Structures are given as C-alpha cells and as structure tokens.
mmCIF file of C-alpha atoms and ligand atoms in Angstrom:
data_model
loop_
_atom_site.group_PDB
_atom_site.id
_atom_site.type_symbol
_atom_site.label_atom_id
_atom_site.label_comp_id
_atom_site.label_asym_id
_atom_site.label_seq_id
_atom_site.Cartn_x
_atom_site.Cartn_y
_atom_site.Cartn_z
ATOM 1 C CA MET T 1 -141.324 109.824 -7.103
ATOM 2 C CA THR T 2 -142.356 110.500 -10.479
ATOM 3 C CA ASP T 3 -145.817 112.801 -11.226
ATOM 4 C CA LYS T 4 -146.790 109.353 -12.986
ATOM 5 C CA ASN T 5 -147.358 107.142 -10.085
ATOM 6 C CA ARG T 6 -147.685 109.310 -7.369
ATOM 7 C CA PHE T 7 -150.856 107.547 -6.948
ATOM 8 C CA ASP T 8 -149.771 104.218 -6.891
ATOM 9 C CA GLU T 9 -148.644 104.172 -3.343
ATOM 10 C CA TYR T 10 -150.680 105.723 -0.210
ATOM 11 C CA PHE T 11 -150.297 109.107 1.061
ATOM 12 C CA LEU T 12 -152.702 111.359 3.103
ATOM 13 C CA MET T 13 -153.727 113.487 0.594
ATOM 14 C CA GLN T 14 -154.290 117.666 0.796
ATOM 15 C CA GLU T 15 -156.650 119.369 -1.146
ATOM 16 C CA GLU T 16 -153.814 120.046 -3.965
ATOM 17 C CA ASP T 17 -153.483 116.315 -4.018
ATOM 18 C CA ALA T 18 -157.323 115.897 -4.242
ATOM 19 C CA VAL T 19 -157.388 118.237 -7.764
ATOM 20 C CA GLU T 20 -154.447 116.319 -9.245
ATOM 21 C CA TYR T 21 -156.013 113.007 -8.284
ATOM 22 C CA VAL T 22 -159.588 114.035 -9.853
ATOM 23 C CA LYS T 23 -157.567 115.141 -12.703
ATOM 24 C CA LYS T 24 -155.640 111.887 -13.223
ATOM 25 C CA LYS T 25 -157.969 109.230 -12.101
ATOM 26 C CA LEU T 26 -161.562 110.149 -12.965
ATOM 27 C CA ASN T 27 -163.603 111.093 -16.021
ATOM 28 C CA PHE T 28 -166.289 113.034 -14.156
ATOM 29 C CA PHE T 29 -165.355 116.491 -14.909
ATOM 30 C CA GLU T 30 -165.491 117.611 -18.878
ATOM 31 C CA ASP T 31 -163.300 120.457 -18.317
ATOM 32 C CA THR T 32 -160.285 120.442 -15.644
ATOM 33 C CA SER T 33 -158.734 123.681 -16.172
ATOM 34 C CA ASN T 34 -160.692 125.599 -13.221
ATOM 35 C CA LEU T 35 -161.230 123.034 -10.830
ATOM 36 C CA GLN T 36 -161.298 124.186 -6.937
ATOM 37 C CA CYS T 37 -160.807 121.672 -3.858
ATOM 38 C CA LYS T 38 -161.753 122.533 0.307
ATOM 39 C CA GLU T 39 -161.800 119.788 2.666
ATOM 40 C CA ILE T 40 -164.986 120.306 4.320
ATOM 41 C CA GLY T 41 -165.170 117.212 6.713
ATOM 42 C CA ASP T 42 -165.819 118.089 10.018
ATOM 43 C CA GLY T 43 -166.423 114.637 11.416
ATOM 44 C CA ASN T 44 -163.628 112.894 13.875
ATOM 45 C CA LEU T 45 -162.137 110.486 11.237
ATOM 46 C CA ASN T 46 -161.898 111.689 7.801
ATOM 47 C CA TYR T 47 -161.051 113.862 5.145
ATOM 48 C CA VAL T 48 -163.770 115.211 3.028
ATOM 49 C CA PHE T 49 -162.794 117.083 -0.178
ATOM 50 C CA LYS T 50 -165.587 119.194 -2.038
ATOM 51 C CA ILE T 51 -163.994 119.676 -5.767
ATOM 52 C CA VAL T 52 -165.951 121.973 -8.033
ATOM 53 C CA ASP T 53 -165.579 122.927 -11.820
ATOM 54 C CA LYS T 54 -165.838 126.823 -11.422
ATOM 55 C CA ASN T 55 -166.828 127.110 -15.306
ATOM 56 C CA THR T 56 -169.746 124.803 -15.047
ATOM 57 C CA GLY T 57 -170.347 124.557 -10.937
ATOM 58 C CA LYS T 58 -170.172 120.614 -11.340
ATOM 59 C CA SER T 59 -169.083 118.658 -8.674
ATOM 60 C CA LEU T 60 -168.077 115.487 -6.202
ATOM 61 C CA ILE T 61 -167.009 114.968 -3.218
ATOM 62 C CA LEU T 62 -163.911 112.647 -2.662
ATOM 63 C CA LYS T 63 -163.580 111.059 0.770
ATOM 64 C CA HIS T 64 -160.426 109.675 1.723
ATOM 65 C CA SER T 65 -158.932 107.921 5.270
ATOM 66 C CA GLY T 66 -156.210 108.822 7.284
ATOM 67 C CA GLU T 67 -154.260 106.440 9.676
ATOM 68 C CA ASP T 68 -154.745 108.643 12.405
ATOM 69 C CA THR T 69 -158.161 110.218 14.025
ATOM 70 C CA ARG T 70 -157.928 113.647 12.568
ATOM 71 C CA ALA T 71 -158.308 114.858 16.428
ATOM 72 C CA LYS T 72 -154.625 113.270 16.783
ATOM 73 C CA SER T 73 -156.124 111.057 19.469
ATOM 74 C CA GLY T 74 -153.071 108.665 18.904
ATOM 75 C CA ARG T 75 -155.593 106.168 17.894
ATOM 76 C CA LYS T 76 -154.195 104.187 14.779
ATOM 77 C CA LEU T 77 -157.178 102.959 12.372
ATOM 78 C CA ASN T 78 -156.737 100.995 9.375
ATOM 79 C CA ILE T 79 -156.900 103.278 6.128
ATOM 80 C CA ASP T 80 -158.690 100.708 4.179
ATOM 81 C CA ARG T 81 -162.304 101.377 6.436
ATOM 82 C CA ASN T 82 -163.085 103.670 3.495
ATOM 83 C CA ILE T 83 -163.234 100.749 0.965
ATOM 84 C CA SER T 84 -165.576 98.961 3.363
ATOM 85 C CA GLU T 85 -167.566 102.209 4.005
ATOM 86 C CA CYS T 86 -167.691 102.541 0.061
ATOM 87 C CA LYS T 87 -168.903 98.983 -0.622
ATOM 88 C CA ILE T 88 -171.929 99.057 2.265
ATOM 89 C CA LEU T 89 -172.920 102.424 0.501
ATOM 90 C CA GLN T 90 -173.158 100.560 -2.726
ATOM 91 C CA MET T 91 -174.965 97.739 -1.247
ATOM 92 C CA GLN T 92 -177.463 99.752 0.378
ATOM 93 C CA GLY T 93 -178.071 101.942 -2.373
ATOM 94 C CA GLU T 94 -179.091 98.456 -3.926
ATOM 95 C CA LEU T 95 -181.540 97.569 -0.942
ATOM 96 C CA CYS T 96 -182.808 101.284 -1.005
ATOM 97 C CA SER T 97 -182.404 102.912 -3.928
ATOM 98 C CA GLY T 98 -182.373 106.867 -3.607
ATOM 99 C CA TYR T 99 -181.431 106.851 0.080
ATOM 100 C CA VAL T 100 -177.508 107.027 0.075
ATOM 101 C CA PRO T 101 -175.134 109.083 -2.227
ATOM 102 C CA VAL T 102 -174.387 107.548 -5.778
ATOM 103 C CA ILE T 103 -171.101 106.254 -5.676
ATOM 104 C CA TYR T 104 -168.709 107.331 -8.720
ATOM 105 C CA MET T 105 -165.500 105.263 -7.872
ATOM 106 C CA TYR T 106 -163.163 103.906 -5.277
ATOM 107 C CA ASP T 107 -159.666 103.345 -4.989
ATOM 108 C CA GLU T 108 -157.893 100.480 -2.743
ATOM 109 C CA ILE T 109 -154.812 101.637 -2.938
ATOM 110 C CA MET T 110 -155.184 105.935 -2.464
ATOM 111 C CA ASN T 111 -158.327 104.708 0.336
ATOM 112 C CA CYS T 112 -160.594 107.261 -1.299
ATOM 113 C CA TYR T 113 -164.076 107.016 -2.902
ATOM 114 C CA ALA T 114 -165.658 109.786 -5.204
ATOM 115 C CA MET T 115 -169.292 110.200 -4.728
ATOM 116 C CA GLU T 116 -172.013 112.591 -5.517
ATOM 117 C CA ASP T 117 -172.232 116.222 -3.815
ATOM 118 C CA LEU T 118 -174.975 116.713 -1.403
ATOM 119 C CA SER T 119 -174.583 120.032 -0.951
ATOM 120 C CA ASP T 120 -178.082 121.165 -1.777
ATOM 121 C CA TYR T 121 -179.109 119.295 1.089
ATOM 122 C CA LYS T 122 -178.073 120.083 5.233
ATOM 123 C CA ILE T 123 -176.687 117.917 7.305
ATOM 124 C CA MET T 124 -179.748 117.029 9.705
ATOM 125 C CA ARG T 125 -177.691 117.667 12.833
ATOM 126 C CA LYS T 126 -177.273 121.330 12.044
ATOM 127 C CA ALA T 127 -180.959 121.583 10.670
ATOM 128 C CA LEU T 128 -182.247 120.395 13.598
ATOM 129 C CA LEU T 129 -180.036 123.217 15.355
ATOM 130 C CA GLU T 130 -181.934 125.616 13.357
ATOM 131 C CA ASN T 131 -185.233 124.371 14.340
ATOM 132 C CA ASN T 132 -186.339 123.133 11.077
ATOM 133 C CA ILE T 133 -189.062 120.591 10.864
ATOM 134 C CA TYR T 134 -189.031 117.868 8.830
ATOM 135 C CA LYS T 135 -192.402 116.246 8.180
ATOM 136 C CA HIS T 136 -191.448 113.298 5.965
ATOM 137 C CA PHE T 137 -188.348 112.010 8.175
ATOM 138 C CA ALA T 138 -189.772 109.222 10.042
ATOM 139 C CA GLN T 139 -191.184 107.732 6.724
ATOM 140 C CA ASN T 140 -187.891 107.842 5.216
ATOM 141 C CA ILE T 141 -185.607 106.779 8.074
ATOM 142 C CA THR T 142 -188.004 103.823 8.557
ATOM 143 C CA THR T 143 -187.902 102.996 5.086
ATOM 144 C CA PHE T 144 -184.305 103.178 4.668
ATOM 145 C CA MET T 145 -183.695 100.944 8.315
ATOM 146 C CA VAL T 146 -185.958 98.308 7.275
ATOM 147 C CA ASN T 147 -185.349 97.815 3.777
ATOM 148 C CA THR T 148 -181.279 97.371 4.087
ATOM 149 C CA LEU T 149 -181.163 95.916 7.409
ATOM 150 C CA LEU T 150 -184.066 92.733 7.488
ATOM 151 C CA PRO T 151 -182.584 91.595 4.098
ATOM 152 C CA THR T 152 -179.062 91.386 5.642
ATOM 153 C CA THR T 153 -180.529 89.084 8.296
ATOM 154 C CA ASP T 154 -179.958 85.143 8.075
ATOM 155 C CA ILE T 155 -183.667 85.005 8.664
ATOM 156 C CA VAL T 156 -183.856 86.193 4.856
ATOM 157 C CA MET T 157 -180.093 85.989 3.530
ATOM 158 C CA ASP T 158 -178.498 82.602 2.858
ATOM 159 C CA HIS T 159 -177.142 81.636 6.221
ATOM 160 C CA LYS T 160 -173.709 80.780 4.764
ATOM 161 C CA LYS T 161 -173.198 84.034 2.766
ATOM 162 C CA LYS T 162 -174.348 85.785 5.780
ATOM 163 C CA LYS T 163 -171.622 84.158 7.502
ATOM 164 C CA GLU T 164 -169.159 84.936 4.810
ATOM 165 C CA MET T 165 -170.251 88.805 4.783
ATOM 166 C CA VAL T 166 -169.842 88.757 8.765
ATOM 167 C CA LYS T 167 -166.162 87.950 8.057
ATOM 168 C CA GLN T 168 -165.837 90.816 5.355
ATOM 169 C CA PHE T 169 -167.270 93.289 7.294
ATOM 170 C CA THR T 170 -165.940 92.309 10.868
ATOM 171 C CA ASN T 171 -164.726 96.053 11.887
ATOM 172 C CA ILE T 172 -162.522 95.453 14.853
ATOM 173 C CA GLU T 173 -161.275 99.007 15.163
ATOM 174 C CA LEU T 174 -164.181 100.771 14.610
ATOM 175 C CA CYS T 175 -166.196 98.697 16.972
ATOM 176 C CA ASP T 176 -163.787 98.961 19.444
ATOM 177 C CA ILE T 177 -164.335 103.144 19.602
ATOM 178 C CA SER T 178 -167.730 102.093 20.119
ATOM 179 C CA GLU T 179 -167.576 99.859 22.760
ATOM 180 C CA GLN T 180 -165.747 102.072 24.738
ATOM 181 C CA LEU T 181 -167.556 105.256 23.902
ATOM 182 C CA VAL T 182 -171.118 104.140 24.151
ATOM 183 C CA PHE T 183 -170.600 101.490 26.792
ATOM 184 C CA THR T 184 -167.822 101.200 29.024
ATOM 185 C CA GLU T 185 -166.496 104.663 29.488
ATOM 186 C CA PRO T 186 -170.073 106.456 30.385
ATOM 187 C CA ALA T 187 -170.924 103.845 32.636
ATOM 188 C CA GLY T 188 -167.847 103.995 34.872
ATOM 189 C CA ASN T 189 -165.387 107.007 33.597
ATOM 190 C CA PHE T 190 -162.534 104.194 34.025
ATOM 191 C CA LEU T 191 -160.100 106.338 31.848
ATOM 192 C CA GLY T 192 -161.210 109.532 33.668
ATOM 193 C CA GLU T 193 -161.703 111.138 30.243
ATOM 194 C CA ASN T 194 -165.047 111.936 30.653
ATOM 195 C CA THR T 195 -166.139 115.470 30.957
ATOM 196 C CA VAL T 196 -169.364 117.379 31.875
ATOM 197 C CA ILE T 197 -169.870 120.906 33.218
ATOM 198 C CA PRO T 198 -169.324 121.740 36.657
ATOM 199 C CA ALA T 199 -173.116 121.974 37.588
ATOM 200 C CA MET T 200 -173.345 118.185 36.458
ATOM 201 C CA SER T 201 -170.455 116.862 38.336
ATOM 202 C CA LYS T 202 -172.055 115.332 41.529
ATOM 203 C CA PHE T 203 -175.394 114.201 39.510
ATOM 204 C CA VAL T 204 -173.252 112.379 36.960
ATOM 205 C CA GLN T 205 -171.218 110.503 39.890
ATOM 206 C CA ASP T 206 -174.382 109.793 42.009
ATOM 207 C CA ASN T 207 -176.660 108.851 39.094
ATOM 208 C CA ILE T 208 -174.244 107.302 36.537
ATOM 209 C CA TYR T 209 -171.107 106.244 37.738
ATOM 210 C CA LYS T 210 -171.911 105.161 41.268
ATOM 211 C CA ASP T 211 -175.239 103.140 39.896
ATOM 212 C CA LYS T 212 -174.180 99.571 39.571
ATOM 213 C CA LYS T 213 -177.318 98.164 38.484
ATOM 214 C CA LEU T 214 -176.953 100.554 35.726
ATOM 215 C CA ARG T 215 -173.509 99.364 34.880
ATOM 216 C CA LEU T 216 -174.915 95.710 34.809
ATOM 217 C CA GLU T 217 -177.352 96.556 32.692
ATOM 218 C CA ILE T 218 -175.017 98.690 30.396
ATOM 219 C CA GLY T 219 -172.641 95.518 30.603
ATOM 220 C CA LYS T 220 -175.511 93.186 29.214
ATOM 221 C CA LEU T 221 -176.043 95.725 26.256
ATOM 222 C CA LYS T 222 -172.325 95.729 25.498
ATOM 223 C CA PHE T 223 -171.883 91.915 25.073
ATOM 224 C CA ASN T 224 -175.253 91.764 23.027
ATOM 225 C CA PHE T 225 -173.628 94.732 20.800
ATOM 226 C CA MET T 226 -170.581 92.451 20.533
ATOM 227 C CA ASN T 227 -171.848 89.325 19.717
ATOM 228 C CA ASN T 228 -175.099 89.361 18.442
ATOM 229 C CA THR T 229 -174.502 89.511 14.543
ATOM 230 C CA GLN T 230 -177.969 90.279 13.569
ATOM 231 C CA ALA T 231 -177.630 92.141 10.476
ATOM 232 C CA LEU T 232 -175.281 94.574 8.775
ATOM 233 C CA ILE T 233 -175.996 97.766 10.459
ATOM 234 C CA HIS T 234 -174.717 101.419 9.884
ATOM 235 C CA GLY T 235 -173.335 101.373 13.270
ATOM 236 C CA ASP T 236 -173.301 105.427 13.571
ATOM 237 C CA LEU T 237 -176.735 106.126 12.508
ATOM 238 C CA HIS T 238 -176.899 109.875 14.547
ATOM 239 C CA SER T 239 -178.413 113.066 12.840
ATOM 240 C CA GLY T 240 -174.713 113.738 11.693
ATOM 241 C CA SER T 241 -174.859 110.844 9.232
ATOM 242 C CA ILE T 242 -177.697 111.968 7.479
ATOM 243 C CA PHE T 243 -178.334 114.698 4.637
ATOM 244 C CA ILE T 244 -181.765 116.381 4.353
ATOM 245 C CA ASP T 245 -184.230 118.260 2.485
ATOM 246 C CA GLU T 246 -187.527 119.275 2.311
ATOM 247 C CA LYS T 247 -188.728 115.831 0.621
ATOM 248 C CA GLU T 248 -185.470 113.198 1.245
ATOM 249 C CA ILE T 249 -182.764 111.598 3.026
ATOM 250 C CA LYS T 250 -179.678 110.547 2.196
ATOM 251 C CA VAL T 251 -177.791 108.463 4.561
ATOM 252 C CA ILE T 252 -173.937 108.931 4.844
ATOM 253 C CA ASP T 253 -170.687 107.590 6.515
ATOM 254 C CA PRO T 254 -171.385 103.868 7.573
ATOM 255 C CA GLU T 255 -167.518 103.538 8.843
ATOM 256 C CA PHE T 256 -168.934 102.055 11.981
ATOM 257 C CA ALA T 257 -171.177 99.373 9.998
ATOM 258 C CA PHE T 258 -170.435 95.799 11.020
ATOM 259 C CA PHE T 259 -173.198 92.992 11.531
ATOM 260 C CA GLY T 260 -174.651 94.176 14.806
ATOM 261 C CA PRO T 261 -177.810 94.312 16.512
ATOM 262 C CA ILE T 262 -180.363 96.098 14.467
ATOM 263 C CA GLY T 263 -181.981 98.089 17.700
ATOM 264 C CA TYR T 264 -178.594 99.666 17.724
ATOM 265 C CA ASP T 265 -179.331 101.614 14.654
ATOM 266 C CA VAL T 266 -182.946 102.529 15.584
ATOM 267 C CA GLY T 267 -181.881 103.571 19.121
ATOM 268 C CA ASN T 268 -179.574 105.881 17.812
ATOM 269 C CA ILE T 269 -182.145 107.793 15.764
ATOM 270 C CA VAL T 270 -184.048 107.785 18.621
ATOM 271 C CA ALA T 271 -181.587 108.971 21.103
ATOM 272 C CA ASN T 272 -180.273 111.731 18.555
ATOM 273 C CA LEU T 273 -183.887 113.449 17.895
ATOM 274 C CA LEU T 274 -184.252 113.517 22.097
ATOM 275 C CA LEU T 275 -180.677 115.214 21.834
ATOM 276 C CA ALA T 276 -182.361 117.668 19.644
ATOM 277 C CA TRP T 277 -185.220 118.268 21.383
ATOM 278 C CA GLY T 278 -183.118 118.830 24.555
ATOM 279 C CA HIS T 279 -181.526 121.571 22.499
ATOM 280 C CA GLY T 280 -184.658 123.078 21.482
ATOM 281 C CA TYR T 281 -185.958 122.851 25.227
ATOM 282 C CA ALA T 282 -182.778 124.799 26.216
ATOM 283 C CA THR T 283 -182.691 127.018 23.647
ATOM 284 C CA ILE T 284 -185.920 128.189 21.761
ATOM 285 C CA GLU T 285 -187.500 131.486 23.258
ATOM 286 C CA ASP T 286 -190.526 131.847 20.963
ATOM 287 C CA SER T 287 -193.411 129.482 22.630
ATOM 288 C CA LYS T 288 -194.945 128.564 19.316
ATOM 289 C CA GLU T 289 -192.106 127.625 18.064
ATOM 290 C CA LYS T 290 -190.722 126.018 20.984
ATOM 291 C CA TYR T 291 -194.309 124.232 21.176
ATOM 292 C CA ASP T 292 -194.498 123.300 16.932
ATOM 293 C CA PHE T 293 -190.441 122.069 17.141
ATOM 294 C CA LEU T 294 -190.764 119.828 20.416
ATOM 295 C CA SER T 295 -194.186 118.115 19.426
ATOM 296 C CA TRP T 296 -192.988 117.491 15.762
ATOM 297 C CA LEU T 297 -189.555 116.006 17.504
ATOM 298 C CA GLU T 298 -192.305 113.896 19.959
ATOM 299 C CA GLN T 299 -194.353 113.016 17.237
ATOM 300 C CA CYS T 300 -191.517 111.863 15.117
ATOM 301 C CA VAL T 301 -189.830 109.905 17.981
ATOM 302 C CA THR T 302 -193.760 108.041 18.205
ATOM 303 C CA ASP T 303 -193.786 107.635 14.632
ATOM 304 C CA ILE T 304 -190.339 106.537 14.122
ATOM 305 C CA ILE T 305 -190.873 103.224 16.525
ATOM 306 C CA ASP T 306 -194.317 102.464 15.344
ATOM 307 C CA ILE T 307 -193.774 102.851 11.036
ATOM 308 C CA PHE T 308 -190.785 100.406 11.671
ATOM 309 C CA LYS T 309 -192.637 98.013 13.481
ATOM 310 C CA GLU T 310 -195.364 98.310 10.721
ATOM 311 C CA LYS T 311 -193.196 98.058 7.834
ATOM 312 C CA PHE T 312 -190.782 95.367 9.263
ATOM 313 C CA ASN T 313 -193.861 93.290 9.641
ATOM 314 C CA LYS T 314 -194.821 93.635 6.096
ATOM 315 C CA LYS T 315 -191.541 93.096 5.052
ATOM 316 C CA TYR T 316 -190.919 90.083 7.118
ATOM 317 C CA LYS T 317 -194.119 88.326 5.795
ATOM 318 C CA THR T 318 -192.821 88.449 1.955
ATOM 319 C CA GLU T 319 -188.978 88.090 2.788
ATOM 320 C CA VAL T 320 -188.293 85.625 5.347
ATOM 321 C CA THR T 321 -186.442 82.491 3.931
ATOM 322 C CA ASP T 322 -185.737 80.531 7.002
ATOM 323 C CA LEU T 323 -187.998 77.663 8.060
ATOM 324 C CA LEU T 324 -188.290 78.163 11.320
ATOM 325 C CA ALA T 325 -188.430 81.793 11.378
ATOM 326 C CA LYS T 326 -191.758 81.534 9.527
ATOM 327 C CA THR T 327 -193.159 79.913 12.680
ATOM 328 C CA ASP T 328 -196.366 81.583 14.277
ATOM 329 C CA GLY T 329 -194.779 83.619 16.965
ATOM 330 C CA PHE T 330 -191.096 84.037 15.624
ATOM 331 C CA ASP T 331 -191.727 87.403 13.949
ATOM 332 C CA GLU T 332 -193.274 88.893 17.518
ATOM 333 C CA TYR T 333 -190.335 87.099 19.250
ATOM 334 C CA TYR T 334 -187.559 88.716 16.755
ATOM 335 C CA LEU T 335 -189.179 91.994 16.732
ATOM 336 C CA ASP T 336 -189.202 91.974 20.950
ATOM 337 C CA SER T 337 -185.881 91.750 21.059
ATOM 338 C CA ILE T 338 -184.968 94.798 18.129
ATOM 339 C CA LEU T 339 -187.355 96.744 20.480
ATOM 340 C CA SER T 340 -185.585 96.503 23.344
ATOM 341 C CA ASP T 341 -182.334 97.039 21.654
ATOM 342 C CA THR T 342 -183.661 100.013 20.432
ATOM 343 C CA ALA T 343 -184.712 101.543 24.246
ATOM 344 C CA GLY T 344 -181.359 100.385 25.547
ATOM 345 C CA THR T 345 -179.415 101.805 22.728
ATOM 346 C CA ALA T 346 -181.864 105.143 22.827
ATOM 347 C CA GLY T 347 -180.683 105.386 26.115
ATOM 348 C CA LEU T 348 -176.854 104.894 25.834
ATOM 349 C CA GLU T 349 -176.626 107.117 23.024
ATOM 350 C CA ILE T 350 -177.903 109.854 25.064
ATOM 351 C CA ILE T 351 -175.740 109.559 28.272
ATOM 352 C CA ARG T 352 -172.356 109.197 26.360
ATOM 353 C CA ARG T 353 -173.439 112.351 24.155
ATOM 354 C CA ILE T 354 -173.392 114.455 27.477
ATOM 355 C CA VAL T 355 -170.860 112.499 29.833
ATOM 356 C CA GLY T 356 -168.400 110.950 27.029
ATOM 357 C CA ILE T 357 -165.785 112.191 24.634
ATOM 358 C CA ALA T 358 -167.883 112.736 21.512
ATOM 359 C CA LYS T 359 -170.467 115.094 22.781
ATOM 360 C CA VAL T 360 -172.775 116.487 20.424
ATOM 361 C CA GLU T 361 -173.466 120.476 19.575
ATOM 362 C CA ASP T 362 -177.366 119.961 20.435
ATOM 363 C CA ILE T 363 -175.757 120.072 23.920
ATOM 364 C CA THR T 364 -172.469 121.737 23.778
ATOM 365 C CA SER T 365 -174.168 124.730 22.050
ATOM 366 C CA ILE T 366 -176.503 125.578 24.993
ATOM 367 C CA GLN T 367 -174.550 128.756 26.334
ATOM 368 C CA ASP T 368 -177.138 129.151 29.513
ATOM 369 C CA GLU T 369 -175.265 126.546 32.024
ATOM 370 C CA HIS T 370 -178.466 126.302 34.186
ATOM 371 C CA LYS T 371 -180.974 125.688 31.346
ATOM 372 C CA ARG T 372 -178.049 122.728 29.891
ATOM 373 C CA ALA T 373 -177.800 121.587 33.296
ATOM 374 C CA GLU T 374 -181.503 121.125 33.470
ATOM 375 C CA VAL T 375 -181.825 119.511 30.085
ATOM 376 C CA GLU T 376 -178.876 116.997 30.668
ATOM 377 C CA LYS T 377 -180.582 116.032 33.974
ATOM 378 C CA ILE T 378 -184.162 115.575 31.986
ATOM 379 C CA LEU T 379 -182.256 113.375 29.437
ATOM 380 C CA ILE T 380 -180.045 111.286 31.755
ATOM 381 C CA ARG T 381 -183.086 110.363 33.394
ATOM 382 C CA VAL T 382 -184.904 109.659 30.315
ATOM 383 C CA GLY T 383 -181.716 107.298 28.935
ATOM 384 C CA LYS T 384 -181.511 105.431 32.424
ATOM 385 C CA GLU T 385 -185.265 104.597 32.241
ATOM 386 C CA PHE T 386 -184.732 103.266 28.606
ATOM 387 C CA ILE T 387 -181.749 101.159 29.432
ATOM 388 C CA LEU T 388 -183.171 99.752 32.963
ATOM 389 C CA ASN T 389 -186.156 99.280 31.682
ATOM 390 C CA ARG T 390 -185.496 98.277 27.781
ATOM 391 C CA ASP T 391 -187.810 95.294 27.615
ATOM 392 C CA GLN T 392 -190.766 97.278 28.604
ATOM 393 C CA TYR T 393 -190.678 99.666 25.238
ATOM 394 C CA LYS T 394 -192.901 98.329 22.584
ATOM 395 C CA THR T 395 -194.918 101.610 21.464
ATOM 396 C CA GLY T 396 -193.555 105.096 20.164
ATOM 397 C CA MET T 397 -195.723 106.997 22.755
ATOM 398 C CA GLN T 398 -194.029 104.929 25.895
ATOM 399 C CA TYR T 399 -190.927 106.978 24.855
ATOM 400 C CA VAL T 400 -192.617 110.348 24.814
ATOM 401 C CA GLN T 401 -194.195 109.252 27.957
ATOM 402 C CA THR T 402 -190.977 108.747 29.689
ATOM 403 C CA LEU T 403 -189.800 111.884 28.569
ATOM 404 C CA LYS T 404 -192.936 113.835 29.974
ATOM 405 C CA LYS T 405 -192.432 112.558 33.375
ATOM 406 C CA PHE T 406 -189.295 114.162 33.751
ATOM 407 C CA VAL T 407 -190.278 117.344 32.543
ATOM 408 C CA ASN T 408 -191.324 119.524 35.446
HETATM 409 C C1 SR1 E 501 -163.335 109.108 17.682
HETATM 410 S S1 SR1 E 501 -164.576 108.695 16.876
HETATM 411 C C2 SR1 E 501 -166.296 109.599 17.946
HETATM 412 C C3 SR1 E 501 -167.182 109.438 17.761
HETATM 413 O O1 SR1 E 501 -167.332 110.086 16.282
HETATM 414 C C4 SR1 E 501 -167.819 109.204 15.494
HETATM 415 O O2 SR1 E 501 -169.368 109.468 15.091
HETATM 416 C C5 SR1 E 501 -168.638 107.519 16.498
HETATM 417 O O3 SR1 E 501 -170.244 108.110 16.892
HETATM 418 C C6 SR1 E 501 -167.937 107.965 17.375
HETATM 419 O O4 SR1 E 501 -168.480 106.970 18.852
HETATM 420 MG MG1 MG E 502 -169.390 109.401 11.099
#
C-alpha cells in the first residue's frame, strides 16, 4: 500500500503510525518537525497515544480501538465503538460543558478520535490511592450526572427521538461484558474464572456463591440493566474514568454507554469511593491522615446521594415534558426507582471488583493479606446489604451507616 492511502483502510496503529496519522490528518500542530508519541493506555480495551510537539509542549490524545481486548482475552469487539464513544462525549459536552474533554476530530475508517490532552489532571483512582481529598467532587459529579442523564430520558426528550437514539446506541458487545462481569459471574462463578486471595476463599463461597437469595436479587438487577432503557448512561463511571484536579473533573471513556438505568452510573460512583475507602482503611498508618481521608470519603458518598436528589428534583421541575410525568407523585416514584438501582449497583460493583476478573488497584495493591481480607469482608457485607435492601436506601447517610455497621 502506498503512503498516500495508508489511512484509507483500518489497521491497528503503533506509535510511529499515530505520529504519521496526526501529521497527515490533523491541522493541530503548527510545526510537525519534532513530534513525539507514547502509548499511555492502561485500560483493558483501547490504545491511547499521547502526541507532543517537543518544541512547544503542545499536545493531544489520539484514542484508537483494536479488534481484540488488550489483554488478549480472545473477545472480539467492534472497532467502531470508538466512534460511538466520541459522539457520546460530544453530546455530553453539549449537555454539560467543560465536564468532558474537547474533541478535535474523529475518523470512522481508522476508528480513532483526537481530543484534549488532560495530562495536567490526575486519574481519580490513582489520586485516591495517594489519599488525596477533593472537596469539590460531590458537587461536580452530581452536576455531570444530572445534566447528562435526565435530558436523555423520555420524560424529557421526545419519545420518538429517544427510541431512535436507543437504536443508535445499543451497545451489544460492551453490555455483554458488563452483563457477565458485573452480574452473572460475581453471582455464581459459573466459568470458574473469578479469583480471590486464599484467606477469602471460604468466605466468598459461603457468603456469595452459595447465597441463593443474593443470586435472585442480582438476577433481578441484571434484567433491569438489560431492559430498562431509561437514559443514555455512561455505563462504566468508576474512578478510573474520571480525570480530576483541585477544581474540576473531566469524565472520559464512555465506551460502555447505552440506554440503561440511571442508578447504574450513580451506584458505580458510590461503589468506587467505597473501594477507595477500603484502600485507605487498610493502608493509611497515620491516624489523622486516615481519619481525614476516610471521613471525607464518607461525607462525599453522603453528599453525592443527597445532592444528586436535590439537583435531579430541581431539573425535573423545569425540564420534564411528558404530560403524565408531570403528575404529582410521578417525580417521587421515578426517583425512588433510581435510588434503588443506585444502591443495588453500588453493591454489585463493590463485590465484582473484589471477586471478579476485573479487579481494582484499590484492593489489589493492599500488600498485607490479613488487612486485605479484613477490608474485603467488610466491603462484601456492605455490598450485600446494598443489593438485598436496595429499596430502603433513600439518603446518603444510610450508605455510611451500613458501612459503619460492619467496621469493628
Ligand atoms: C474486559 S473489560 C473489563 C472491565 O474494564 C472496564 O473498565 C469495565 O469496567 C469492564 O467491566
Ligand atoms: Mg474504561
């Protein structure tokens, strides 16, 4: 193939190709004589190239999808998922300006898109592992969720347009991953691929895999996830999908997005803060630092639920268009179902990140196995309570009360 049409047909790009691509396809860099590229992706699915002009420091990110997962799981994925992700980021940028990266261009052939480089921010999971406190987080994440989720429901959006969007953003493969990794496998370890540390083996058998009541409730949550096309959700809103600094957040990676239950996003946020709590609980030695970090996380979980409700109710009043959804009491009925899904999802996400195949560093980086087992037991008990009693979780404080119930 000649150089001229190198990018006219999809291939999996390497660092040198990404530089070449940017030179040929983008007018972003004034001077392309000293571009440097590094592949910095640390997720499970995509390739993320950071390209810097070494003369000026100007930079961008080029995100590119391959046909296989990076972990060579054998799972084939549609390479055009990147383009859906990019369109969703653009839409979220319109609904909640400044809360997602700026998109410079996308390419439906090479299945890549170029966006703002967020290297001045930190990935929130990493920042939480350093015990950093972000007092603005509850306000910012609730703004993002309410502003991007409520407008894509059909109590706000035109019903027909929403159904078209459901078609457009049906995400068969990535939803299949979530259905297996978040719901089915954590409930029963049917494929035998889940792993836990030896000290947790019996506990997990007895408290998760043998618990048929829990399995029933996880089953109900799974089919709600699959059939409740409530809003265009992010679908993987954990602390690794958020860039953060002292003032702002930027939400990234909506590749798991689809029309699903709003509480799935809210619950993911809550769960990942509690996983960070687990890391702090097990690893921070200085008592003041430990108290400050854990208290902030507890307050943050409380605030996220309460502020989400407040902002949701406010926006509901001004934006809902459906005539029946304006009936007195419908708002409460609607929010109640979101809160139940939130608690259920928080429980699921906590449990699957401990027993499932997609674990999180918050837990795996705890070196002391005794402490790790202690914290895993606390979190699994908390997660089960959230799932089994999800209809009762109406305020933020209740989440922290449950956590405290299981800490000695
Ligand atoms: C094969 S993908 C594994 C996990 O990584 C993503 O971030 C999702 O959370 C998924 O479950
Ligand atoms: Mg991701």
